[in-house]
Short mmCIF file of C-alpha atoms in Angstrom, two decimals:
data_model
loop_
_atom_site.label_atom_id
_atom_site.label_comp_id
_atom_site.label_asym_id
_atom_site.label_seq_id
_atom_site.Cartn_x
_atom_site.Cartn_y
_atom_site.Cartn_z
CA MET A 1 89.95 -42.63 -8.45
CA ALA A 2 89.06 -39.04 -9.29
CA THR A 3 86.81 -37.00 -7.03
CA GLU A 4 84.64 -34.49 -8.84
CA PHE A 5 84.03 -31.01 -7.44
CA SER A 6 82.40 -27.74 -8.42
CA VAL A 7 83.43 -24.20 -7.52
CA GLN A 8 81.12 -21.19 -7.57
CA HIS A 9 82.96 -18.04 -8.60
CA ARG A 10 81.68 -14.74 -9.98
CA GLY A 11 78.48 -16.23 -11.31
CA VAL A 12 80.17 -19.26 -12.88
CA THR A 13 80.12 -22.89 -11.78
CA LEU A 14 83.49 -24.47 -12.54
CA SER A 15 83.39 -28.25 -12.94
CA GLY A 16 86.55 -30.09 -11.97
CA GLU A 17 88.13 -33.21 -10.57
CA GLU A 18 90.96 -34.11 -8.21
CA SER A 19 92.99 -37.30 -8.01
CA GLY A 20 96.15 -38.56 -6.38
CA GLU A 21 98.04 -37.48 -3.27
CA GLY A 22 101.23 -35.52 -2.80
CA ALA A 23 102.63 -32.34 -4.33
CA PRO A 24 99.78 -30.31 -5.90
CA VAL A 25 99.66 -29.78 -9.66
CA LEU A 26 97.01 -27.61 -11.36
CA LEU A 27 96.30 -28.32 -15.05
CA LEU A 28 94.77 -25.68 -17.36
CA HIS A 29 93.49 -26.52 -20.84
CA GLY A 30 93.31 -24.57 -24.09
CA LEU A 31 90.52 -22.68 -25.84
CA THR A 32 87.77 -25.06 -27.14
CA ALA A 33 89.36 -27.96 -25.21
CA THR A 34 88.38 -29.46 -21.84
CA ARG A 35 90.28 -30.64 -18.78
CA ARG A 36 90.95 -34.03 -20.37
CA TYR A 37 93.13 -32.36 -23.05
CA VAL A 38 96.14 -31.26 -21.01
CA VAL A 39 97.87 -34.57 -20.28
CA MET A 40 95.47 -36.51 -22.50
CA GLY A 41 94.25 -38.86 -19.80
CA SER A 42 97.70 -39.89 -18.57
CA LYS A 43 97.76 -41.00 -14.90
CA LEU A 44 101.54 -40.82 -14.54
CA LEU A 45 101.34 -37.81 -12.21
CA GLU A 46 98.91 -39.47 -9.81
CA ARG A 47 100.90 -42.70 -9.81
CA SER A 48 104.14 -40.86 -9.05
CA GLY A 49 102.97 -39.04 -5.94
CA HIS A 50 101.16 -35.93 -7.15
CA ARG A 51 97.82 -34.39 -6.29
CA VAL A 52 96.31 -33.43 -9.64
CA ILE A 53 93.60 -30.76 -9.91
CA GLN A 54 91.98 -29.99 -13.23
CA TYR A 55 88.79 -28.25 -14.26
CA ASP A 56 86.85 -27.03 -17.29
CA ALA A 57 87.28 -23.31 -17.91
CA ARG A 58 84.17 -21.13 -17.95
CA ALA A 59 81.90 -22.04 -20.91
CA HIS A 60 83.96 -25.17 -21.58
CA GLY A 61 83.05 -28.79 -20.96
CA ARG A 62 80.68 -29.10 -18.02
CA SER A 63 81.39 -25.65 -16.56
CA SER A 64 78.67 -23.03 -16.88
CA PRO A 65 78.68 -19.94 -19.11
CA ALA A 66 79.89 -16.60 -17.87
CA PRO A 67 77.08 -14.29 -16.68
CA GLU A 68 77.53 -12.09 -19.76
CA PRO A 69 79.02 -12.67 -23.26
CA ALA A 70 81.98 -10.36 -22.67
CA ALA A 71 83.08 -12.00 -19.39
CA TYR A 72 85.90 -14.01 -20.93
CA ASN A 73 89.32 -12.50 -20.34
CA TYR A 74 92.60 -13.54 -18.77
CA ASP A 75 92.08 -11.61 -15.56
CA LEU A 76 88.89 -13.59 -14.97
CA LEU A 77 90.49 -16.89 -16.01
CA ALA A 78 93.37 -16.32 -13.59
CA ASP A 79 90.89 -15.46 -10.85
CA ASP A 80 89.01 -18.69 -11.63
CA ALA A 81 92.25 -20.64 -11.17
CA LEU A 82 92.82 -18.94 -7.81
CA ALA A 83 89.25 -19.78 -6.76
CA VAL A 84 89.89 -23.46 -7.55
CA LEU A 85 93.13 -23.45 -5.55
CA ASP A 86 91.34 -21.78 -2.63
CA ASP A 87 88.47 -24.26 -2.78
CA ARG A 88 90.92 -27.17 -2.72
CA GLY A 89 92.83 -25.65 0.20
CA ILE A 90 96.05 -25.31 -1.79
CA GLU A 91 98.39 -22.44 -0.96
CA ARG A 92 100.96 -23.06 -3.73
CA ALA A 93 101.01 -25.38 -6.72
CA VAL A 94 102.96 -26.14 -9.84
CA VAL A 95 100.74 -25.03 -12.71
CA ALA A 96 100.86 -26.50 -16.22
CA GLY A 97 98.78 -25.21 -19.10
CA ALA A 98 98.42 -25.41 -22.86
CA SER A 99 97.74 -22.41 -25.12
CA MET A 100 94.92 -20.52 -23.33
CA GLY A 101 95.91 -22.40 -20.18
CA ALA A 102 99.54 -21.34 -20.66
CA HIS A 103 98.53 -17.70 -20.95
CA THR A 104 96.27 -18.03 -17.91
CA LEU A 105 99.00 -19.45 -15.70
CA LEU A 106 101.41 -16.71 -16.76
CA SER A 107 98.84 -14.07 -15.88
CA LEU A 108 98.37 -15.79 -12.53
CA ALA A 109 102.10 -16.11 -11.85
CA LEU A 110 102.71 -12.45 -12.66
CA ARG A 111 99.87 -11.23 -10.47
CA ARG A 112 100.12 -13.71 -7.58
CA PRO A 113 103.63 -15.20 -7.62
CA GLU A 114 103.29 -16.46 -4.04
CA ARG A 115 100.64 -18.96 -5.20
CA VAL A 116 102.69 -20.52 -8.00
CA ALA A 117 105.61 -22.85 -7.21
CA GLY A 118 106.60 -23.50 -10.82
CA ILE A 119 105.18 -23.38 -14.34
CA VAL A 120 105.03 -25.56 -17.44
CA VAL A 121 104.09 -23.39 -20.43
CA ILE A 122 102.85 -25.62 -23.27
CA THR A 123 102.57 -24.30 -26.85
CA PRO A 124 101.86 -20.61 -26.15
CA ALA A 125 100.06 -18.63 -28.87
CA TYR A 126 99.88 -15.04 -27.59
CA SER A 127 102.62 -13.02 -29.29
CA GLY A 128 102.49 -9.85 -27.20
CA ASP A 129 102.36 -7.89 -30.47
CA ASP A 130 99.14 -5.88 -30.86
CA VAL A 131 99.36 -5.78 -34.65
CA LYS A 132 99.74 -9.55 -34.93
CA GLU A 133 97.01 -10.19 -32.40
CA ARG A 134 94.53 -7.92 -34.21
CA ALA A 135 95.29 -9.73 -37.47
CA ARG A 136 94.21 -13.02 -35.87
CA LEU A 137 90.82 -11.74 -34.73
CA GLU A 138 89.12 -12.36 -38.08
CA ARG A 139 89.78 -16.08 -37.83
CA TRP A 140 88.57 -16.29 -34.25
CA ASP A 141 85.41 -14.38 -35.15
CA ARG A 142 84.84 -16.75 -38.08
CA LEU A 143 85.15 -19.76 -35.76
CA SER A 144 82.82 -18.14 -33.23
CA GLU A 145 80.16 -17.43 -35.83
CA GLY A 146 80.57 -20.86 -37.38
CA LEU A 147 79.94 -22.55 -34.04
CA ARG A 148 77.04 -20.25 -33.16
CA SER A 149 75.21 -20.58 -36.46
CA GLY A 150 76.16 -24.10 -37.54
CA GLY A 151 77.18 -25.98 -34.42
CA VAL A 152 80.09 -28.39 -34.67
CA ASP A 153 79.74 -28.64 -38.46
CA GLY A 154 79.81 -24.86 -38.78
CA PHE A 155 82.92 -24.66 -36.64
CA LEU A 156 84.68 -27.35 -38.68
CA GLU A 157 83.83 -25.57 -41.93
CA ALA A 158 85.32 -22.34 -40.57
CA PHE A 159 88.27 -24.20 -39.09
CA GLY A 160 89.47 -25.60 -42.40
CA VAL A 161 92.56 -27.77 -42.80
CA PRO A 162 96.22 -27.01 -43.59
CA SER A 163 96.99 -26.73 -47.30
CA GLY A 164 98.82 -29.73 -48.68
CA ALA A 165 97.65 -32.02 -45.88
CA THR A 166 97.11 -35.68 -46.71
CA PRO A 167 93.55 -37.09 -46.66
CA GLU A 168 94.51 -39.24 -43.67
CA PHE A 169 95.74 -36.21 -41.74
CA VAL A 170 92.62 -34.20 -42.60
CA LYS A 171 90.40 -37.04 -41.41
CA THR A 172 92.31 -37.29 -38.13
CA VAL A 173 92.16 -33.54 -37.48
CA LEU A 174 88.44 -33.33 -38.19
CA THR A 175 87.67 -36.41 -36.09
CA VAL A 176 89.66 -35.19 -33.08
CA THR A 177 88.18 -31.68 -33.33
CA ARG A 178 84.64 -33.05 -33.57
CA GLN A 179 85.21 -35.27 -30.53
CA ARG A 180 86.60 -32.35 -28.54
CA LEU A 181 83.75 -30.00 -29.41
CA SER A 182 81.14 -32.62 -28.55
CA LEU A 183 82.20 -32.42 -24.89
CA HIS A 184 80.90 -28.86 -24.42
CA GLN A 185 77.49 -28.48 -22.81
CA HIS A 186 77.10 -24.79 -23.71
CA PRO A 187 78.20 -24.24 -27.33
CA ASP A 188 76.70 -20.75 -27.58
CA ALA A 189 78.72 -19.67 -24.54
CA LEU A 190 81.81 -21.23 -26.08
CA ALA A 191 81.14 -19.13 -29.17
CA ASP A 192 81.07 -16.07 -26.89
CA ALA A 193 84.46 -17.09 -25.47
CA LEU A 194 85.89 -17.56 -28.97
CA HIS A 195 84.90 -13.98 -29.77
CA ALA A 196 85.87 -12.29 -26.49
CA LEU A 197 88.99 -14.03 -25.22
CA PRO A 198 91.29 -13.30 -28.19
CA ARG A 199 90.63 -9.62 -27.51
CA SER A 200 92.08 -10.03 -24.02
CA ARG A 201 95.75 -9.83 -23.07
CA PRO A 202 97.31 -12.05 -20.38
CA PHE A 203 100.17 -9.52 -20.15
CA ALA A 204 101.26 -6.56 -22.24
CA GLY A 205 104.40 -7.99 -23.84
CA LEU A 206 106.90 -10.82 -23.55
CA ASP A 207 109.34 -8.52 -21.76
CA GLU A 208 107.05 -8.67 -18.70
CA LEU A 209 107.96 -12.34 -18.31
CA SER A 210 111.40 -11.31 -17.09
CA ALA A 211 109.75 -10.62 -13.72
CA LEU A 212 109.10 -14.34 -13.16
CA ALA A 213 111.44 -15.85 -10.61
CA LEU A 214 110.43 -19.50 -10.36
CA PRO A 215 111.26 -22.87 -11.95
CA ALA A 216 109.88 -22.91 -15.50
CA VAL A 217 109.68 -25.13 -18.57
CA VAL A 218 108.42 -24.11 -22.01
CA VAL A 219 107.23 -26.82 -24.40
CA ALA A 220 107.36 -25.54 -28.00
CA SER A 221 105.93 -27.43 -30.96
CA ASN A 222 107.41 -27.59 -34.46
CA ASP A 223 104.22 -29.11 -35.87
CA ASP A 224 103.81 -27.54 -39.33
CA ALA A 225 100.08 -28.23 -39.17
CA ASP A 226 99.69 -26.06 -36.05
CA SER A 227 100.25 -22.51 -37.23
CA GLU A 228 98.54 -21.07 -34.13
CA HIS A 229 101.38 -22.22 -31.86
CA PRO A 230 104.64 -21.61 -33.75
CA GLU A 231 107.84 -23.08 -32.38
CA ALA A 232 109.59 -19.72 -32.72
CA LEU A 233 107.11 -18.16 -30.30
CA GLY A 234 107.70 -20.90 -27.74
CA ILE A 235 111.43 -20.28 -28.05
CA ALA A 236 110.82 -16.56 -27.49
CA TYR A 237 108.90 -17.35 -24.29
CA ALA A 238 111.75 -19.53 -23.04
CA GLU A 239 114.21 -16.72 -23.72
CA ALA A 240 111.99 -14.18 -21.95
CA ILE A 241 111.44 -16.22 -18.77
CA PRO A 242 114.62 -16.21 -16.65
CA ASN A 243 116.30 -19.63 -16.53
CA ALA A 244 113.39 -21.37 -18.28
CA ARG A 245 114.16 -24.76 -19.79
CA LEU A 246 113.08 -25.15 -23.42
CA ILE A 247 111.77 -28.48 -24.73
CA THR A 248 111.09 -28.91 -28.45
CA ASP A 249 109.81 -31.81 -30.51
CA PRO A 250 112.40 -34.38 -31.65
CA PRO A 251 112.69 -34.42 -35.47
CA GLY A 252 110.23 -36.76 -37.12
CA ARG A 253 108.31 -37.47 -33.90
CA SER A 254 104.76 -36.61 -32.88
CA PRO A 255 104.43 -33.30 -31.01
CA ILE A 256 105.17 -33.62 -27.29
CA ALA A 257 102.10 -31.46 -26.61
CA TRP A 258 99.93 -34.42 -27.64
CA GLN A 259 101.91 -37.04 -25.68
CA GLY A 260 100.28 -37.11 -22.25
CA SER A 261 102.81 -39.37 -20.57
CA GLN A 262 105.76 -37.30 -21.82
CA LEU A 263 104.11 -34.07 -20.69
CA SER A 264 103.34 -35.62 -17.32
CA GLN A 265 106.98 -36.59 -16.86
CA ILE A 266 108.08 -33.07 -17.74
CA ILE A 267 105.66 -31.71 -15.12
CA ALA A 268 106.81 -34.25 -12.53
CA ASP A 269 110.44 -33.31 -13.16
CA LEU A 270 109.62 -29.65 -12.58
CA VAL A 271 107.83 -30.48 -9.36
CA GLY A 272 111.04 -32.16 -8.24
CA GLU A 273 112.97 -28.98 -8.99
CA THR A 274 110.64 -26.93 -6.77
CA GLY A 275 111.36 -29.17 -3.78
#
């Protein structure tokens, strides 16, 4: 059974939960998601001898807003992760994260390598290219304004759907996105995060990842419907991180990033590598 906790850090209350016993694993979710969207509710880690810690990032889920609209950047997110580890009395942990969570754990591992035993980088989106990142800001600003002015419906209108998608796929995407957004208690603060965080950099460029000396796995998605997390970028991350193991989606199968039990097994395997 999960034990809920809260951590006070830099004017933010982080809402989290801990379950299981054994080797510690910290899970970090993506932008607009919550803690339930890393391993999608899978309990494989807890059942296989792992202590699982997960929490809602600032402005997400049941965590409180940042004290000011601009206080959403990767330095602060990495510090939040450290505050959670400190609160739980954990000196070192394997850290797994998706998208925003992946960028956060890399920022943490680069700044405080002694606190990170291994990493699972799931569907990274940050390219390390300033020109490409600036070109993406318009979409993030559109999503932010859509959520702020129109709530969930405004966000969905700004979000759109992939061209050529089947009606069934569109319905699934909109339903899942609506369910995910309904879990946030502070939508205006989430809109602030959507505006501010994409202007932050977890590290300057992918070449910085060569400094990482720890067991690592990169999970890259070849989902054509997910243009924000291209497979080629995941491959580039795996090439940049020394000795990282690359895992890609099998042809014709659902993305591994959405398969909680498969992700959990990948994380458990990495924990085994760390000893």
